[in-house]
Coordinates of C-alpha atoms in Angstrom, one line a residue:
M1 CA -31.1 4.8 311.5
E2 CA -34.6 6.0 310.3
D3 CA -36.6 3.9 307.9
I4 CA -35.8 4.5 304.2
V5 CA -38.7 5.0 301.8
I6 CA -37.8 4.1 298.2
V7 CA -39.9 5.5 295.4
V8 CA -40.1 3.5 292.2
T9 CA -41.4 5.3 289.1
G10 CA -42.7 3.2 286.2
A11 CA -43.9 0.6 288.7
T12 CA -46.0 -1.2 286.1
G13 CA -43.2 -1.7 283.6
N14 CA -41.0 -4.7 283.0
V15 CA -38.3 -3.4 285.3
G16 CA -40.4 -1.4 287.8
R17 CA -42.8 -4.1 288.6
A18 CA -40.0 -6.6 289.4
L19 CA -38.1 -3.9 291.4
V20 CA -41.2 -3.2 293.6
E21 CA -41.6 -6.9 294.3
L22 CA -37.9 -7.3 295.1
L23 CA -37.7 -4.4 297.5
T24 CA -41.0 -5.2 299.2
A25 CA -39.9 -8.8 299.7
G26 CA -36.7 -7.6 301.2
G27 CA -38.6 -5.6 303.8
E28 CA -38.1 -2.1 302.3
Q29 CA -40.7 0.6 302.5
V30 CA -41.7 1.2 298.9
T31 CA -43.9 3.8 297.1
A32 CA -44.8 2.5 293.7
V33 CA -45.6 5.3 291.2
S34 CA -47.5 4.9 287.9
R35 CA -49.7 7.1 285.7
G36 CA -52.6 4.7 286.0
S37 CA -54.0 2.2 288.5
A38 CA -51.8 -0.6 289.6
T39 CA -51.8 -3.7 291.9
V40 CA -48.8 -3.7 294.2
P41 CA -47.5 -6.2 296.7
A42 CA -48.8 -6.2 300.2
G43 CA -46.8 -3.6 302.2
A44 CA -46.1 -1.3 299.3
R45 CA -48.0 2.0 298.7
H46 CA -49.2 3.1 295.3
V47 CA -49.5 6.7 294.2
R48 CA -50.7 7.9 290.8
A49 CA -48.4 10.5 289.3
D50 CA -46.9 11.6 286.0
L51 CA -43.2 12.3 285.4
G52 CA -44.4 14.8 282.8
D53 CA -45.9 16.9 285.7
P54 CA -43.3 17.1 288.5
A55 CA -45.8 18.7 290.9
S56 CA -47.9 15.5 290.7
L57 CA -45.0 13.7 292.4
R58 CA -45.3 15.5 295.7
P59 CA -47.5 12.9 297.5
A60 CA -45.2 10.1 296.3
L61 CA -42.0 11.7 297.5
E62 CA -43.2 12.3 301.1
S63 CA -40.6 10.8 303.5
A64 CA -38.6 9.4 300.5
R65 CA -34.8 9.1 300.6
A66 CA -34.2 7.2 297.4
L67 CA -35.7 7.4 293.9
F68 CA -35.7 5.0 291.0
L69 CA -36.3 7.2 287.9
L70 CA -37.3 6.4 284.4
V71 CA -36.4 8.4 281.4
A72 CA -39.9 9.8 280.9
G73 CA -41.4 13.3 280.5
D74 CA -39.6 16.4 279.4
D75 CA -38.6 18.0 282.7
P76 CA -35.9 15.9 284.4
E77 CA -34.6 19.0 286.2
G78 CA -38.0 19.7 287.6
V79 CA -38.4 16.1 288.8
L80 CA -35.0 16.0 290.4
S81 CA -35.4 19.4 292.0
R82 CA -38.7 18.3 293.6
A83 CA -37.1 15.1 294.8
A84 CA -34.2 17.0 296.4
D85 CA -36.7 19.4 298.1
S86 CA -38.6 16.4 299.5
G87 CA -35.5 15.0 301.1
V88 CA -34.4 12.4 298.6
R89 CA -30.7 11.7 298.8
R90 CA -30.1 9.0 296.2
V91 CA -31.4 8.6 292.6
V92 CA -30.9 5.6 290.4
L93 CA -31.6 6.5 286.8
L94 CA -32.7 3.9 284.3
S95 CA -31.2 5.3 281.1
S96 CA -30.1 3.5 277.9
Q97 CA -26.9 2.2 276.4
G98 CA -27.6 4.5 273.5
A99 CA -27.0 7.5 275.7
G100 CA -23.3 6.6 275.6
T101 CA -22.9 5.0 272.2
R102 CA -25.3 7.2 270.1
P103 CA -26.0 10.4 272.1
E104 CA -27.1 12.2 268.9
S105 CA -29.9 9.7 268.5
Y106 CA -30.6 9.0 272.2
H107 CA -30.5 12.7 273.3
H108 CA -33.5 12.2 275.6
P109 CA -31.8 9.8 278.0
A110 CA -28.6 11.7 277.7
R111 CA -30.4 14.8 278.9
F112 CA -31.7 12.9 281.9
E113 CA -28.2 11.7 282.7
E114 CA -26.9 15.3 282.6
A115 CA -29.7 16.4 284.9
A116 CA -28.9 13.7 287.4
R117 CA -25.2 14.6 287.5
G118 CA -26.1 18.2 288.1
S119 CA -28.8 17.6 290.7
G120 CA -26.7 17.6 293.8
L121 CA -28.1 14.1 294.6
E122 CA -26.1 11.0 295.0
W123 CA -26.7 9.4 291.6
T124 CA -26.1 6.1 289.8
T125 CA -26.9 5.6 286.1
L126 CA -27.9 2.2 284.7
R127 CA -27.5 1.8 280.9
P128 CA -29.1 -1.4 279.7
G129 CA -28.9 -2.6 276.1
G130 CA -31.8 -4.5 274.5
F131 CA -34.2 -6.4 276.7
H132 CA -35.0 -10.1 276.4
T133 CA -38.7 -9.0 276.7
N134 CA -38.4 -7.3 273.3
A135 CA -39.1 -10.8 271.9
L136 CA -42.7 -10.4 273.1
A137 CA -43.2 -8.4 270.0
W138 CA -43.0 -11.8 268.2
A139 CA -45.7 -13.4 270.3
E140 CA -48.5 -13.0 267.9
G141 CA -46.7 -14.5 264.9
I142 CA -45.4 -17.4 267.0
H143 CA -48.8 -18.1 268.5
A144 CA -50.6 -18.0 265.1
E145 CA -48.0 -19.5 262.7
R146 CA -44.9 -20.5 264.7
T147 CA -43.1 -17.8 262.8
V148 CA -40.8 -14.9 263.7
A149 CA -40.3 -12.1 261.2
A150 CA -37.3 -9.8 262.0
P151 CA -34.5 -7.9 260.3
F152 CA -30.8 -8.6 260.6
P153 CA -31.1 -12.3 261.4
D154 CA -27.4 -12.9 262.0
V155 CA -26.4 -9.9 264.0
G156 CA -25.9 -10.9 267.6
L157 CA -26.4 -8.5 270.6
P158 CA -26.2 -9.3 274.3
S159 CA -29.7 -8.5 275.5
I160 CA -30.6 -8.6 279.2
D161 CA -33.4 -9.9 281.3
P162 CA -35.3 -6.9 282.9
A163 CA -35.4 -9.0 286.1
D164 CA -31.6 -8.6 286.2
I165 CA -31.9 -4.8 285.8
A166 CA -34.4 -4.8 288.7
E167 CA -32.0 -6.7 290.9
V168 CA -29.1 -4.4 290.1
A169 CA -31.3 -1.4 290.8
A170 CA -32.5 -2.9 294.1
T171 CA -28.9 -3.5 295.2
V172 CA -27.8 0.0 294.3
L173 CA -30.8 1.6 295.9
R174 CA -30.4 0.0 299.3
E175 CA -26.7 -0.7 299.7
N176 CA -24.6 1.1 302.4
D177 CA -25.6 3.6 305.0
Y178 CA -27.3 6.8 303.6
E179 CA -25.2 9.0 305.9
D180 CA -21.8 7.4 305.0
G181 CA -22.4 7.2 301.3
N182 CA -22.8 4.5 298.6
D183 CA -20.1 2.6 296.8
H184 CA -22.2 3.0 293.6
A185 CA -22.5 6.7 293.8
G186 CA -21.3 8.7 290.7
R187 CA -21.0 5.5 288.6
T188 CA -22.5 4.5 285.3
Y189 CA -23.1 0.8 284.7
E190 CA -23.5 -0.8 281.3
L191 CA -26.0 -3.7 281.7
T192 CA -26.0 -6.5 279.2
G193 CA -26.6 -10.2 279.1
G194 CA -23.7 -12.7 279.2
V195 CA -23.8 -13.9 275.5
P196 CA -24.6 -12.2 272.3
L197 CA -27.5 -13.9 270.4
T198 CA -28.9 -13.2 267.0
P199 CA -32.6 -12.9 266.2
R200 CA -32.4 -16.3 264.5
E201 CA -30.9 -17.8 267.7
R202 CA -33.6 -16.2 269.9
A203 CA -36.3 -17.6 267.7
A204 CA -34.8 -21.1 268.0
A205 CA -34.6 -20.7 271.8
I206 CA -38.3 -19.9 272.0
G207 CA -38.9 -23.0 269.8
E208 CA -37.0 -25.1 272.2
A209 CA -39.0 -23.7 275.1
L210 CA -42.2 -24.5 273.2
G211 CA -41.0 -27.9 272.2
E212 CA -41.9 -27.0 268.6
P213 CA -39.8 -25.5 265.8
V214 CA -40.2 -21.8 265.1
R215 CA -39.6 -20.7 261.5
F216 CA -37.6 -17.5 261.0
V217 CA -38.4 -15.1 258.1
E218 CA -36.0 -12.3 257.4
Q219 CA -37.5 -8.8 257.0
T220 CA -35.9 -6.1 255.0
R221 CA -34.9 -3.0 256.9
E222 CA -37.8 -1.1 255.1
E223 CA -40.3 -3.7 256.2
A224 CA -39.1 -3.6 259.8
R225 CA -39.1 0.2 259.8
A226 CA -42.7 0.4 258.5
R227 CA -43.9 -2.0 261.2
M228 CA -42.0 -0.2 264.0
L229 CA -43.4 3.2 262.9
R230 CA -46.8 2.0 263.9
F231 CA -45.9 2.2 267.6
M232 CA -42.6 4.1 267.9
P233 CA -41.5 7.7 267.0
E234 CA -39.4 8.0 263.8
P235 CA -36.1 9.0 265.6
V236 CA -36.4 6.0 268.0
V237 CA -37.2 3.6 265.1
D238 CA -34.1 4.8 263.1
G239 CA -31.9 4.7 266.2
T240 CA -33.1 1.2 267.1
L241 CA -32.6 -0.1 263.5
A242 CA -29.1 1.3 263.5
V243 CA -28.2 -0.6 266.7
L244 CA -29.8 -3.8 265.5
G245 CA -28.2 -3.7 262.0
E246 CA -24.9 -1.8 262.5
P247 CA -24.0 -2.1 266.2
T248 CA -20.9 -0.4 267.4
A249 CA -18.1 -2.2 269.1
A250 CA -19.5 -1.0 272.5
E251 CA -22.9 -2.3 271.7
L252 CA -21.5 -5.7 270.8
K253 CA -19.5 -6.0 274.0
V254 CA -20.6 -8.1 276.9
S255 CA -20.3 -6.0 280.0
P256 CA -19.1 -7.4 283.4
D257 CA -21.2 -5.0 285.4
V258 CA -24.2 -7.3 286.2
E259 CA -21.9 -10.0 287.6
L260 CA -19.8 -7.4 289.4
I261 CA -22.8 -6.1 291.3
L262 CA -24.8 -9.3 291.7
G263 CA -22.0 -11.8 292.1
R264 CA -23.5 -14.1 289.4
A265 CA -23.8 -14.3 285.7
P266 CA -26.8 -12.6 283.9
R267 CA -29.8 -14.8 283.2
T268 CA -29.8 -16.2 279.7
F269 CA -32.3 -15.7 277.0
A270 CA -33.2 -19.4 277.1
D271 CA -33.9 -19.0 280.9
W272 CA -36.2 -16.1 280.1
A273 CA -38.0 -17.9 277.3
G274 CA -38.6 -20.9 279.5
L275 CA -40.1 -18.8 282.2
N276 CA -42.3 -16.9 279.7
V277 CA -43.2 -19.6 277.3
A278 CA -46.9 -19.2 278.0
A279 CA -46.8 -15.9 276.1
F280 CA -45.9 -17.7 272.9
R281 CA -48.2 -20.8 273.1

């Protein structure tokens, strides 16, 4: 069978960077796509392109058969049409749990999902919940004062390590023969960690990794909203606060999908904190 080129968009992000490394280490031919410059592993090819401009993807899609697609830009139909015209057969879409639980708030990823289903390509959708790496927003306060300030201190959600998302994506992208089909085709996977943890418990886990106590300060919803509006659009802020403060039953649920695909339990938040403790020192 001919060599398969896998295109990874968002190659400098938490998931994309890990995915490029996994695929390259596994001997796959990888084209890493980002809007800016990037350092990629030996053997991978880097192309600068913007998902907001589907025409810019043409060089990246040369000889490609599979595409890892972020929910970015405003023309998913254009991106997927260009991918199909270039010979791509399989697309793995990194969406959001909110596309299923709160489509009225997460209409952007929901639109990408609809475009993937109608693209004529073999598609798989990944819907992760919150990321362990969201705790990096606490790094400044922990570094300066060993303090975490966050709302809803005792609401537990099963966040996931982006490295697990990358490993799931790598498995789905390269499993099975491209001519005979893929067992993951036409499926939507909910990706969560294995245990719900509250913000207070996450702060304590970082303290354990540091070997020093981390103090938790409860923010009001209004305080958290004002801070989040500095770097997130208002609809995203309000949707995020709704998930964090009043999660639905589906958002509280631990999904079996990571273990189903990888054959192991998801990495814990404590595992992640231990590996990334330098960010909080």
